[in-house]
PDB file of C-alpha atoms in Angstrom:
ATOM      1  CA  MET A   1     -19.590 -23.414  76.587  1.00 43.00           C
ATOM      2  CA  LEU A   2     -19.901 -19.546  75.217  1.00 42.00           C
ATOM      3  CA  LYS A   3     -22.109 -19.017  71.697  1.00 43.00           C
ATOM      4  CA  HIS A   4     -20.988 -16.325  69.993  1.00 47.00           C
ATOM      5  CA  HIS A   5     -24.211 -14.609  68.201  1.00 49.00           C
ATOM      6  CA  LEU A   6     -22.822 -12.473  64.856  1.00 46.00           C
ATOM      7  CA  HIS A   7     -24.738  -9.638  65.184  1.00 52.00           C
ATOM      8  CA  PRO A   8     -27.165  -9.004  62.194  1.00 52.00           C
ATOM      9  CA  GLY A   9     -25.329  -5.779  60.549  1.00 50.00           C
ATOM     10  CA  MET A  10     -22.004  -7.282  60.525  1.00 50.00           C
ATOM     11  CA  PHE A  11     -24.154 -10.803  59.311  1.00 44.00           C
ATOM     12  CA  LEU A  12     -25.460  -8.741  55.996  1.00 49.00           C
ATOM     13  CA  LEU A  13     -21.942  -7.267  55.516  1.00 50.00           C
ATOM     14  CA  PHE A  14     -20.255  -9.990  55.592  1.00 48.00           C
ATOM     15  CA  LEU A  15     -22.612 -11.634  53.067  1.00 51.00           C
ATOM     16  CA  TRP A  16     -22.323  -7.935  50.301  1.00 48.00           C
ATOM     17  CA  LEU A  17     -19.150  -8.664  50.628  1.00 48.00           C
ATOM     18  CA  CYS A  18     -19.088 -12.987  49.236  1.00 48.00           C
ATOM     19  CA  HIS A  19     -21.345 -11.026  46.699  1.00 47.00           C
ATOM     20  CA  LEU A  20     -19.329  -8.064  45.504  1.00 45.00           C
ATOM     21  CA  MET A  21     -16.406 -10.676  45.620  1.00 45.00           C
ATOM     22  CA  GLU A  22     -17.643 -13.356  43.454  1.00 46.00           C
ATOM     23  CA  HIS A  23     -19.460 -10.812  40.913  1.00 45.00           C
ATOM     24  CA  GLN A  24     -15.580  -9.385  40.977  1.00 43.00           C
ATOM     25  CA  LYS A  25     -14.340 -13.428  39.808  1.00 44.00           C
ATOM     26  CA  VAL A  26     -16.462 -13.378  37.559  1.00 45.00           C
ATOM     27  CA  GLN A  27     -16.214 -10.054  36.012  1.00 57.00           C
ATOM     28  CA  ALA A  28     -12.284  -9.797  36.025  1.00 75.00           C
ATOM     29  CA  GLY A  29     -11.436 -10.667  31.851  1.00 90.00           C
ATOM     30  CA  ASN A  30     -10.000  -9.300  29.364  1.00 93.00           C
ATOM     31  CA  CYS A  31     -11.033  -7.537  26.585  1.00 93.00           C
ATOM     32  CA  TRP A  32      -9.319  -7.984  23.210  1.00 93.00           C
ATOM     33  CA  LEU A  33      -9.875  -5.284  20.313  1.00 91.00           C
ATOM     34  CA  GLN A  34     -10.940  -8.033  17.755  1.00 88.00           C
ATOM     35  CA  GLN A  35     -11.951 -11.876  17.097  1.00 86.00           C
ATOM     36  CA  GLY A  36     -11.046 -13.324  15.068  1.00 86.00           C
ATOM     37  CA  LYS A  37     -12.512 -15.816  11.258  1.00 82.00           C
ATOM     38  CA  ASN A  38     -11.271 -18.337  13.727  1.00 88.00           C
ATOM     39  CA  GLY A  39     -14.007 -17.011  16.748  1.00 86.00           C
ATOM     40  CA  ARG A  40     -10.564 -16.881  18.984  1.00 92.00           C
ATOM     41  CA  CYS A  41     -10.018 -13.382  20.755  1.00 93.00           C
ATOM     42  CA  GLN A  42      -7.366 -10.912  19.201  1.00 92.00           C
ATOM     43  CA  VAL A  43      -5.455  -7.422  20.060  1.00 91.00           C
ATOM     44  CA  LEU A  44      -5.423  -8.176  23.803  1.00 91.00           C
ATOM     45  CA  TYR A  45      -6.369  -4.354  24.955  1.00 90.00           C
ATOM     46  CA  MET A  46      -6.977  -4.808  28.628  1.00 89.00           C
ATOM     47  CA  PRO A  47      -6.320  -6.893  30.720  1.00 89.00           C
ATOM     48  CA  GLY A  48      -8.537  -6.624  34.131  1.00 88.00           C
ATOM     49  CA  MET A  49     -11.758  -5.651  32.699  1.00 89.00           C
ATOM     50  CA  SER A  50     -14.995  -5.994  33.165  1.00 90.00           C
ATOM     51  CA  ARG A  51     -17.535  -7.086  30.350  1.00 90.00           C
ATOM     52  CA  GLU A  52     -19.379  -3.776  30.864  1.00 89.00           C
ATOM     53  CA  GLU A  53     -16.497  -2.052  30.850  1.00 90.00           C
ATOM     54  CA  CYS A  54     -14.375  -3.467  27.608  1.00 91.00           C
ATOM     55  CA  CYS A  55     -18.488  -3.317  25.710  1.00 87.00           C
ATOM     56  CA  ARG A  56     -18.965   0.831  26.732  1.00 85.00           C
ATOM     57  CA  SER A  57     -17.202   2.038  23.718  1.00 78.00           C
ATOM     58  CA  GLY A  58     -19.442   0.207  21.339  1.00 75.00           C
ATOM     59  CA  ARG A  59     -16.822  -0.301  18.631  1.00 80.00           C
ATOM     60  CA  LEU A  60     -17.909  -2.643  16.116  1.00 81.00           C
ATOM     61  CA  GLY A  61     -14.687  -6.597  16.776  1.00 83.00           C
ATOM     62  CA  THR A  62     -13.530  -5.450  20.132  1.00 90.00           C
ATOM     63  CA  SER A  63     -14.268  -8.710  21.785  1.00 92.00           C
ATOM     64  CA  TRP A  64     -14.321  -9.755  25.704  1.00 92.00           C
ATOM     65  CA  THR A  65     -13.036 -12.976  27.700  1.00 94.00           C
ATOM     66  CA  GLU A  66     -13.566 -14.013  30.997  1.00 90.00           C
ATOM     67  CA  GLU A  67     -11.436 -15.995  32.000  1.00 86.00           C
ATOM     68  CA  ASP A  68      -8.687 -14.276  34.570  1.00 82.00           C
ATOM     69  CA  VAL A  69      -6.141 -15.947  33.406  1.00 84.00           C
ATOM     70  CA  PRO A  70      -1.510 -15.163  34.262  1.00 86.00           C
ATOM     71  CA  ASN A  71      -0.192 -13.158  31.651  1.00 85.00           C
ATOM     72  CA  SER A  72       2.246 -16.221  30.021  1.00 87.00           C
ATOM     73  CA  THR A  73      -0.751 -18.257  29.826  1.00 88.00           C
ATOM     74  CA  LEU A  74      -2.265 -14.764  27.156  1.00 87.00           C
ATOM     75  CA  PHE A  75       0.567 -15.147  26.204  1.00 87.00           C
ATOM     76  CA  ARG A  76       0.739 -18.539  24.636  1.00 89.00           C
ATOM     77  CA  TRP A  77      -2.659 -17.938  23.673  1.00 89.00           C
ATOM     78  CA  MET A  78      -1.074 -14.710  21.778  1.00 87.00           C
ATOM     79  CA  ILE A  79       1.769 -16.062  19.671  1.00 88.00           C
ATOM     80  CA  PHE A  80       1.176 -20.047  19.754  1.00 89.00           C
ATOM     81  CA  ASN A  81      -2.761 -20.419  19.845  1.00 88.00           C
ATOM     82  CA  GLY A  82      -4.241 -18.247  17.330  1.00 90.00           C
ATOM     83  CA  GLY A  83      -5.789 -15.799  20.150  1.00 92.00           C
ATOM     84  CA  ALA A  84      -8.185 -16.216  23.188  1.00 92.00           C
ATOM     85  CA  PRO A  85     -10.982 -19.480  23.687  1.00 93.00           C
ATOM     86  CA  ASN A  86     -13.938 -18.739  24.343  1.00 92.00           C
ATOM     87  CA  CYS A  87     -14.568 -15.356  22.693  1.00 92.00           C
ATOM     88  CA  ILE A  88     -17.433 -12.900  23.810  1.00 90.00           C
ATOM     89  CA  PRO A  89     -18.480 -10.245  21.084  1.00 89.00           C
ATOM     90  CA  CYS A  90     -19.719  -7.405  22.591  1.00 88.00           C
ATOM     91  CA  LYS A  91     -21.707  -6.538  19.472  1.00 85.00           C
ATOM     92  CA  GLU A  92     -23.684  -9.755  17.342  1.00 83.00           C
ATOM     93  CA  THR A  93     -26.202  -7.795  15.642  1.00 84.00           C
ATOM     94  CA  CYS A  94     -25.849  -4.225  14.106  1.00 85.00           C
ATOM     95  CA  ASP A  95     -27.986  -2.334  16.488  1.00 81.00           C
ATOM     96  CA  ASN A  96     -26.689   1.529  17.068  1.00 75.00           C
ATOM     97  CA  VAL A  97     -22.968   0.565  15.294  1.00 76.00           C
ATOM     98  CA  ASP A  98     -21.707   3.170  13.686  1.00 75.00           C
ATOM     99  CA  CYS A  99     -19.007   1.925  11.095  1.00 79.00           C
ATOM    100  CA  GLY A 100     -17.665   6.093  10.280  1.00 76.00           C
ATOM    101  CA  PRO A 101     -18.374   8.187   7.584  1.00 77.00           C
ATOM    102  CA  GLY A 102     -18.643   5.455   3.615  1.00 79.00           C
ATOM    103  CA  LYS A 103     -19.313   2.149   5.843  1.00 84.00           C
ATOM    104  CA  ARG A 104     -22.106   0.493   6.687  1.00 84.00           C
ATOM    105  CA  CYS A 105     -22.623  -2.605   9.224  1.00 86.00           C
ATOM    106  CA  LYS A 106     -24.046  -6.124   7.590  1.00 86.00           C
ATOM    107  CA  MET A 107     -24.324  -9.324   9.063  1.00 84.00           C
ATOM    108  CA  ASN A 108     -22.152 -11.650   7.391  1.00 78.00           C
ATOM    109  CA  ARG A 109     -23.015 -15.532   6.437  1.00 78.00           C
ATOM    110  CA  ARG A 110     -21.774 -16.552   9.672  1.00 71.00           C
ATOM    111  CA  SER A 111     -24.780 -14.124  11.082  1.00 76.00           C
ATOM    112  CA  LYS A 112     -21.357 -11.736  12.922  1.00 79.00           C
ATOM    113  CA  PRO A 113     -21.918  -7.860  12.663  1.00 83.00           C
ATOM    114  CA  ARG A 114     -19.070  -6.451   9.811  1.00 81.00           C
ATOM    115  CA  CYS A 115     -18.523  -3.019   8.696  1.00 83.00           C
ATOM    116  CA  VAL A 116     -18.149  -3.064   4.907  1.00 84.00           C
ATOM    117  CA  CYS A 117     -16.890  -0.511   2.461  1.00 87.00           C
ATOM    118  CA  ALA A 118     -20.457   1.099   1.173  1.00 86.00           C
ATOM    119  CA  PRO A 119     -19.645   4.810   0.328  1.00 87.00           C
ATOM    120  CA  ASP A 120     -22.310   8.145  -0.261  1.00 86.00           C
ATOM    121  CA  CYS A 121     -22.737   7.874  -4.866  1.00 89.00           C
ATOM    122  CA  SER A 122     -26.047  10.282  -4.583  1.00 87.00           C
ATOM    123  CA  ASN A 123     -24.776  13.324  -5.239  1.00 87.00           C
ATOM    124  CA  ILE A 124     -22.126  11.565  -8.174  1.00 89.00           C
ATOM    125  CA  THR A 125     -22.970  13.274 -11.473  1.00 87.00           C
ATOM    126  CA  TRP A 126     -20.390  11.917 -13.714  1.00 88.00           C
ATOM    127  CA  LYS A 127     -21.622   8.458 -14.310  1.00 89.00           C
ATOM    128  CA  GLY A 128     -18.054   7.655 -16.502  1.00 93.00           C
ATOM    129  CA  PRO A 129     -14.956   5.893 -15.424  1.00 95.00           C
ATOM    130  CA  VAL A 130     -12.887   8.637 -13.891  1.00 95.00           C
ATOM    131  CA  CYS A 131      -8.682   8.547 -13.545  1.00 94.00           C
ATOM    132  CA  GLY A 132      -7.454   8.399  -9.812  1.00 92.00           C
ATOM    133  CA  SER A 133      -4.580  10.004  -8.228  1.00 88.00           C
ATOM    134  CA  ASP A 134      -2.715   5.746  -8.117  1.00 85.00           C
ATOM    135  CA  GLY A 135      -2.760   6.167 -11.412  1.00 86.00           C
ATOM    136  CA  LYS A 136      -5.159   4.081 -12.820  1.00 89.00           C
ATOM    137  CA  THR A 137      -8.492   4.384 -14.569  1.00 93.00           C
ATOM    138  CA  TYR A 138     -11.636   3.752 -11.857  1.00 95.00           C
ATOM    139  CA  LYS A 139     -15.237   2.445 -14.017  1.00 94.00           C
ATOM    140  CA  ASP A 140     -16.643   5.790 -12.060  1.00 94.00           C
ATOM    141  CA  GLU A 141     -16.127   7.684  -8.890  1.00 94.00           C
ATOM    142  CA  CYS A 142     -18.027   5.082  -6.970  1.00 93.00           C
ATOM    143  CA  ALA A 143     -15.933   2.490  -7.327  1.00 92.00           C
ATOM    144  CA  LEU A 144     -12.971   5.059  -7.000  1.00 94.00           C
ATOM    145  CA  LEU A 145     -14.442   6.028  -2.888  1.00 91.00           C
ATOM    146  CA  LYS A 146     -15.239   1.876  -2.196  1.00 89.00           C
ATOM    147  CA  ALA A 147     -11.108   1.097  -3.143  1.00 89.00           C
ATOM    148  CA  LYS A 148     -10.581   4.261  -0.730  1.00 89.00           C
ATOM    149  CA  CYS A 149     -12.360   3.091   2.195  1.00 87.00           C
ATOM    150  CA  LYS A 150     -11.056  -0.414   1.439  1.00 84.00           C
ATOM    151  CA  GLY A 151      -7.908   0.698   2.390  1.00 79.00           C
ATOM    152  CA  HIS A 152      -6.342   2.872   0.057  1.00 82.00           C
ATOM    153  CA  PRO A 153      -6.937   6.651   1.720  1.00 82.00           C
ATOM    154  CA  ASP A 154      -5.234   9.067   0.005  1.00 83.00           C
ATOM    155  CA  LEU A 155      -7.083   8.277  -3.431  1.00 89.00           C
ATOM    156  CA  ASP A 156      -8.331  10.963  -5.563  1.00 90.00           C
ATOM    157  CA  VAL A 157     -10.422  11.636  -8.897  1.00 92.00           C
ATOM    158  CA  GLN A 158      -7.833  13.270 -10.842  1.00 92.00           C
ATOM    159  CA  TYR A 159      -9.728  13.529 -13.374  1.00 94.00           C
ATOM    160  CA  GLN A 160     -12.651  12.329 -15.544  1.00 93.00           C
ATOM    161  CA  GLY A 161     -12.665   9.733 -18.647  1.00 93.00           C
ATOM    162  CA  LYS A 162      -9.423   7.374 -19.037  1.00 92.00           C
ATOM    163  CA  CYS A 163      -5.827   7.863 -17.804  1.00 92.00           C
ATOM    164  CA  LYS A 164      -4.007   9.042 -20.354  1.00 91.00           C
ATOM    165  CA  LYS A 165      -0.403   8.770 -21.649  1.00 84.00           C
ATOM    166  CA  THR A 166      -1.045  12.936 -22.577  1.00 86.00           C
ATOM    167  CA  CYS A 167      -1.905  15.776 -21.889  1.00 88.00           C
ATOM    168  CA  ARG A 168      -4.327  16.071 -24.799  1.00 86.00           C
ATOM    169  CA  ASP A 169      -8.531  15.896 -23.343  1.00 86.00           C
ATOM    170  CA  VAL A 170      -7.449  16.190 -20.446  1.00 91.00           C
ATOM    171  CA  LEU A 171      -9.013  18.610 -17.726  1.00 91.00           C
ATOM    172  CA  CYS A 172      -7.997  18.728 -14.584  1.00 91.00           C
ATOM    173  CA  PRO A 173      -9.974  20.428 -11.715  1.00 88.00           C
ATOM    174  CA  GLY A 174      -9.877  23.862 -10.374  1.00 85.00           C
ATOM    175  CA  SER A 175      -6.434  25.778 -10.625  1.00 83.00           C
ATOM    176  CA  SER A 176      -4.170  22.439 -11.224  1.00 86.00           C
ATOM    177  CA  THR A 177      -2.021  21.571 -14.197  1.00 87.00           C
ATOM    178  CA  CYS A 178      -1.710  18.425 -16.579  1.00 90.00           C
ATOM    179  CA  VAL A 179       1.563  17.189 -16.148  1.00 89.00           C
ATOM    180  CA  VAL A 180       2.836  13.898 -17.918  1.00 86.00           C
ATOM    181  CA  ASP A 181       5.231  12.280 -15.597  1.00 78.00           C
ATOM    182  CA  GLN A 182       8.817  10.228 -16.343  1.00 68.00           C
ATOM    183  CA  THR A 183       6.394   6.522 -16.814  1.00 69.00           C
ATOM    184  CA  ASN A 184       4.588   9.353 -19.508  1.00 75.00           C
ATOM    185  CA  ASN A 185       1.488   9.188 -17.026  1.00 84.00           C
ATOM    186  CA  ALA A 186      -0.482  12.503 -17.051  1.00 90.00           C
ATOM    187  CA  TYR A 187      -1.199  13.194 -13.610  1.00 88.00           C
ATOM    188  CA  CYS A 188      -3.695  16.999 -12.405  1.00 90.00           C
ATOM    189  CA  VAL A 189      -1.135  18.955 -10.367  1.00 83.00           C
ATOM    190  CA  THR A 190      -0.697  22.521  -8.536  1.00 81.00           C
ATOM    191  CA  CYS A 191       2.089  24.433  -9.650  1.00 82.00           C
ATOM    192  CA  ASN A 192       3.973  26.096  -6.417  1.00 76.00           C
ATOM    193  CA  ARG A 193       5.008  29.092  -7.882  1.00 77.00           C
ATOM    194  CA  ILE A 194       6.900  30.296  -4.737  1.00 86.00           C
ATOM    195  CA  CYS A 195      10.169  28.039  -3.538  1.00 88.00           C
ATOM    196  CA  PRO A 196      12.060  29.257  -0.669  1.00 85.00           C
ATOM    197  CA  GLU A 197      15.384  31.374  -0.914  1.00 84.00           C
ATOM    198  CA  VAL A 198      18.018  27.951  -0.619  1.00 82.00           C
ATOM    199  CA  THR A 199      20.239  27.548   1.877  1.00 79.00           C
ATOM    200  CA  SER A 200      22.641  25.216   0.837  1.00 82.00           C
ATOM    201  CA  PRO A 201      24.391  23.662  -1.918  1.00 81.00           C
ATOM    202  CA  GLU A 202      23.382  20.562  -1.363  1.00 84.00           C
ATOM    203  CA  GLN A 203      20.397  20.590  -1.997  1.00 88.00           C
ATOM    204  CA  TYR A 204      21.134  21.569  -5.739  1.00 93.00           C
ATOM    205  CA  LEU A 205      19.829  18.948  -7.754  1.00 94.00           C
ATOM    206  CA  CYS A 206      20.552  18.047 -12.299  1.00 95.00           C
ATOM    207  CA  GLY A 207      17.777  17.839 -13.862  1.00 94.00           C
ATOM    208  CA  ASN A 208      17.265  14.721 -17.125  1.00 91.00           C
ATOM    209  CA  ASP A 209      17.329  18.612 -19.056  1.00 92.00           C
ATOM    210  CA  GLY A 210      20.794  19.041 -17.772  1.00 93.00           C
ATOM    211  CA  ILE A 211      20.189  21.621 -16.054  1.00 94.00           C
ATOM    212  CA  VAL A 212      20.898  22.919 -12.386  1.00 95.00           C
ATOM    213  CA  TYR A 213      18.028  23.162 -10.646  1.00 94.00           C
ATOM    214  CA  ALA A 214      18.215  25.105  -6.621  1.00 92.00           C
ATOM    215  CA  SER A 215      16.126  22.775  -4.986  1.00 91.00           C
ATOM    216  CA  ALA A 216      13.315  20.240  -5.639  1.00 88.00           C
ATOM    217  CA  CYS A 217      10.540  22.400  -5.131  1.00 89.00           C
ATOM    218  CA  HIS A 218      12.692  24.575  -8.616  1.00 91.00           C
ATOM    219  CA  LEU A 219      12.279  22.312 -10.396  1.00 90.00           C
ATOM    220  CA  ARG A 220       8.848  20.457  -9.832  1.00 86.00           C
ATOM    221  CA  ARG A 221       7.472  24.734 -10.748  1.00 88.00           C
ATOM    222  CA  ALA A 222       9.481  24.287 -13.807  1.00 90.00           C
ATOM    223  CA  THR A 223       8.485  20.853 -14.220  1.00 88.00           C
ATOM    224  CA  CYS A 224       5.142  22.550 -14.043  1.00 86.00           C
ATOM    225  CA  LEU A 225       5.518  24.793 -16.299  1.00 84.00           C
ATOM    226  CA  LEU A 226       6.831  22.783 -18.815  1.00 86.00           C
ATOM    227  CA  GLY A 227       4.072  20.453 -18.943  1.00 84.00           C
ATOM    228  CA  ARG A 228       6.471  17.101 -18.801  1.00 83.00           C
ATOM    229  CA  SER A 229       8.314  15.380 -15.818  1.00 82.00           C
ATOM    230  CA  ILE A 230      11.286  16.384 -15.922  1.00 88.00           C
ATOM    231  CA  GLY A 231      13.166  14.456 -14.162  1.00 86.00           C
ATOM    232  CA  VAL A 232      16.656  14.644 -12.085  1.00 91.00           C
ATOM    233  CA  ALA A 233      19.568  12.561 -13.282  1.00 93.00           C
ATOM    234  CA  TYR A 234      21.934  12.862 -10.142  1.00 94.00           C
ATOM    235  CA  GLU A 235      21.737  15.057  -6.946  1.00 92.00           C
ATOM    236  CA  GLY A 236      24.155  17.728  -7.233  1.00 92.00           C
ATOM    237  CA  LYS A 237      25.437  20.326  -9.954  1.00 93.00           C
ATOM    238  CA  CYS A 238      25.121  18.814 -13.058  1.00 95.00           C
ATOM    239  CA  ILE A 239      29.075  18.125 -14.249  1.00 94.00           C
ATOM    240  CA  LYS A 240      30.273  17.848 -18.001  1.00 93.00           C
ATOM    241  CA  ALA A 241      31.116  13.810 -17.557  1.00 93.00           C
ATOM    242  CA  LYS A 242      32.415  12.131 -20.291  1.00 93.00           C
ATOM    243  CA  SER A 243      30.780   8.143 -19.375  1.00 94.00           C
ATOM    244  CA  CYS A 244      29.236   7.256 -16.296  1.00 95.00           C
ATOM    245  CA  GLU A 245      32.463   6.926 -14.158  1.00 94.00           C
ATOM    246  CA  ASP A 246      32.030  10.135 -13.708  1.00 94.00           C
ATOM    247  CA  ILE A 247      29.266  10.921 -12.327  1.00 94.00           C
ATOM    248  CA  GLN A 248      28.786   9.194  -8.753  1.00 91.00           C
ATOM    249  CA  CYS A 249      25.397   7.795  -7.170  1.00 92.00           C
ATOM    250  CA  SER A 250      22.880   7.944  -4.218  1.00 87.00           C
ATOM    251  CA  VAL A 251      23.520   4.229  -3.367  1.00 86.00           C
ATOM    252  CA  GLY A 252      20.821   1.836  -3.873  1.00 84.00           C
ATOM    253  CA  LYS A 253      20.719   3.831  -7.524  1.00 90.00           C
ATOM    254  CA  LYS A 254      23.255   3.292 -11.064  1.00 93.00           C
ATOM    255  CA  CYS A 255      24.312   5.059 -13.542  1.00 96.00           C
ATOM    256  CA  LEU A 256      22.661   5.008 -16.824  1.00 95.00           C
ATOM    257  CA  TRP A 257      24.221   6.441 -19.926  1.00 95.00           C
ATOM    258  CA  ASP A 258      22.382   8.913 -22.587  1.00 93.00           C
ATOM    259  CA  ALA A 259      24.348   8.175 -25.532  1.00 89.00           C
ATOM    260  CA  ARG A 260      22.449  10.569 -27.683  1.00 88.00           C
ATOM    261  CA  MET A 261      22.249  13.576 -24.752  1.00 90.00           C
ATOM    262  CA  SER A 262      25.993  12.664 -23.788  1.00 92.00           C
ATOM    263  CA  ARG A 263      24.985  12.608 -20.405  1.00 93.00           C
ATOM    264  CA  GLY A 264      24.044  10.311 -17.659  1.00 94.00           C
ATOM    265  CA  ARG A 265      21.494   9.500 -14.940  1.00 93.00           C
ATOM    266  CA  CYS A 266      20.880   7.202 -11.835  1.00 94.00           C
ATOM    267  CA  SER A 267      17.816   5.444 -12.031  1.00 91.00           C
ATOM    268  CA  LEU A 268      16.792   2.832  -9.449  1.00 87.00           C
ATOM    269  CA  CYS A 269      18.084  -0.892 -11.346  1.00 88.00           C
ATOM    270  CA  ASP A 270      16.361  -3.885  -8.240  1.00 80.00           C
ATOM    271  CA  GLU A 271      12.643  -3.604 -10.159  1.00 78.00           C
ATOM    272  CA  THR A 272      10.593  -7.222 -10.395  1.00 83.00           C
ATOM    273  CA  CYS A 273       8.864  -7.465 -12.439  1.00 86.00           C
ATOM    274  CA  PRO A 274       5.997  -9.108 -13.403  1.00 82.00           C
ATOM    275  CA  GLU A 275       4.673 -11.568 -16.142  1.00 82.00           C
ATOM    276  CA  SER A 276       3.504  -9.375 -18.823  1.00 76.00           C
ATOM    277  CA  ARG A 277       0.478  -9.133 -20.861  1.00 78.00           C
ATOM    278  CA  THR A 278       0.354  -8.773 -25.044  1.00 76.00           C
ATOM    279  CA  ASP A 279      -0.930  -5.400 -24.629  1.00 79.00           C
ATOM    280  CA  GLU A 280       2.084  -3.895 -22.387  1.00 84.00           C
ATOM    281  CA  ALA A 281       5.297  -4.157 -24.893  1.00 88.00           C
ATOM    282  CA  VAL A 282       6.948  -1.294 -25.859  1.00 89.00           C
ATOM    283  CA  CYS A 283       9.501   0.007 -28.780  1.00 92.00           C
ATOM    284  CA  ALA A 284      12.600   1.366 -26.639  1.00 92.00           C
ATOM    285  CA  SER A 285      14.483   4.308 -27.757  1.00 91.00           C
ATOM    286  CA  ASP A 286      17.032   1.476 -29.260  1.00 92.00           C
ATOM    287  CA  ASN A 287      14.369  -0.355 -32.455  1.00 92.00           C
ATOM    288  CA  THR A 288      14.356  -2.812 -30.324  1.00 94.00           C
ATOM    289  CA  THR A 289      10.900  -4.526 -28.910  1.00 94.00           C
ATOM    290  CA  TYR A 290      10.563  -5.339 -24.909  1.00 93.00           C
ATOM    291  CA  PRO A 291       7.838  -7.284 -23.301  1.00 92.00           C
ATOM    292  CA  SER A 292       6.624  -4.076 -21.033  1.00 90.00           C
ATOM    293  CA  GLU A 293       8.312  -0.849 -19.851  1.00 87.00           C
ATOM    294  CA  CYS A 294       9.641  -3.521 -16.267  1.00 89.00           C
ATOM    295  CA  ALA A 295      11.142  -5.491 -19.223  1.00 91.00           C
ATOM    296  CA  MET A 296      13.105  -2.479 -21.535  1.00 93.00           C
ATOM    297  CA  LYS A 297      14.456  -0.676 -17.991  1.00 91.00           C
ATOM    298  CA  GLN A 298      15.329  -3.709 -16.426  1.00 92.00           C
ATOM    299  CA  ALA A 299      17.187  -3.954 -19.744  1.00 93.00           C
ATOM    300  CA  ALA A 300      18.942  -0.877 -19.702  1.00 94.00           C
ATOM    301  CA  CYS A 301      20.282  -1.400 -16.273  1.00 93.00           C
ATOM    302  CA  SER A 302      21.889  -4.355 -17.771  1.00 92.00           C
ATOM    303  CA  LEU A 303      23.542  -3.064 -20.167  1.00 93.00           C
ATOM    304  CA  GLY A 304      24.532   0.464 -18.186  1.00 94.00           C
ATOM    305  CA  VAL A 305      22.673   2.361 -21.212  1.00 95.00           C
ATOM    306  CA  LEU A 306      19.796   5.142 -20.753  1.00 93.00           C
ATOM    307  CA  LEU A 307      16.227   3.601 -22.711  1.00 92.00           C
ATOM    308  CA  GLU A 308      12.857   5.132 -23.309  1.00 88.00           C
ATOM    309  CA  VAL A 309       9.987   4.453 -24.557  1.00 85.00           C
ATOM    310  CA  LYS A 310       9.715   5.531 -28.712  1.00 85.00           C
ATOM    311  CA  HIS A 311       5.759   3.897 -28.592  1.00 84.00           C
ATOM    312  CA  SER A 312       2.880   1.369 -27.479  1.00 82.00           C
ATOM    313  CA  GLY A 313       3.032  -1.386 -28.533  1.00 86.00           C
ATOM    314  CA  SER A 314       5.902  -3.431 -31.164  1.00 88.00           C
ATOM    315  CA  CYS A 315       8.843  -1.379 -32.849  1.00 90.00           C
ATOM    316  CA  ASN A 316       7.371  -2.942 -36.163  1.00 82.00           C
ATOM    317  CA  CYS A 317       3.772  -1.580 -35.804  1.00 71.00           C
ATOM    318  CA  LYS A 318       5.207   1.669 -36.418  1.00 56.00           C
TER     319      LYS A 318
END
């Protein structure tokens, strides 16, 4: 009977291949972009990836699962199970975690590293309230920067002090100009002095002042120079309308008749009003008190007439 002997070199190669296959079997898992609050891995980044490759970016939230499962199982986990089980986060501490500008890493109550908003407020000289570009008052610039970090990337300081209903006492920074918009809120805007030449009659707009503007740019420029919002009555050139029946509004808008000026204005009429506070009451141009400006607009849409705010509070107060 013949005995077959394995060459020592071949035997070592065989052992190395077995080790490599076993190593790949263990390491070929799935890379995920985050670990959910339920502890499961969520948002699949790439299947068939080792933990070392998955965690190389150092991004906080990246997690890994060891199970090498078919796509159907991954799909079931993501859709029906709230993510993949046995989730292993790449980062267990805040060491070497880069959260980006305005944020820092902090261990939460479950001893997990999390990026939280922590803007640098050391260089802020004005300590009082500021008016944001969203028309809201923030107790200080640091509070505004936190709101910006939490999901409002376009939020900036308009001017110092509380948001106002008039341009009086509003000091706009740089070359910007104060303008009161259609909701009687003061904003700081940069006036564009030059508008491109109009190439199409479709660009014409009829302003709320009854003047035809060659384009939206020309209307914005006039608004800046005037210091208050003019607004768009409807698209196209102004016409001598006898009623709202003569005016064609774009989809989603309804014509409201301005009896005082004998002009029509196209307005959005699908606004849902939140529950009004006692300090939100307004006196309208029909000398009626409404719980809020939103409620006044709803009444205007229902009546088909233009209503504007005369002043805040009840009509009986002034």
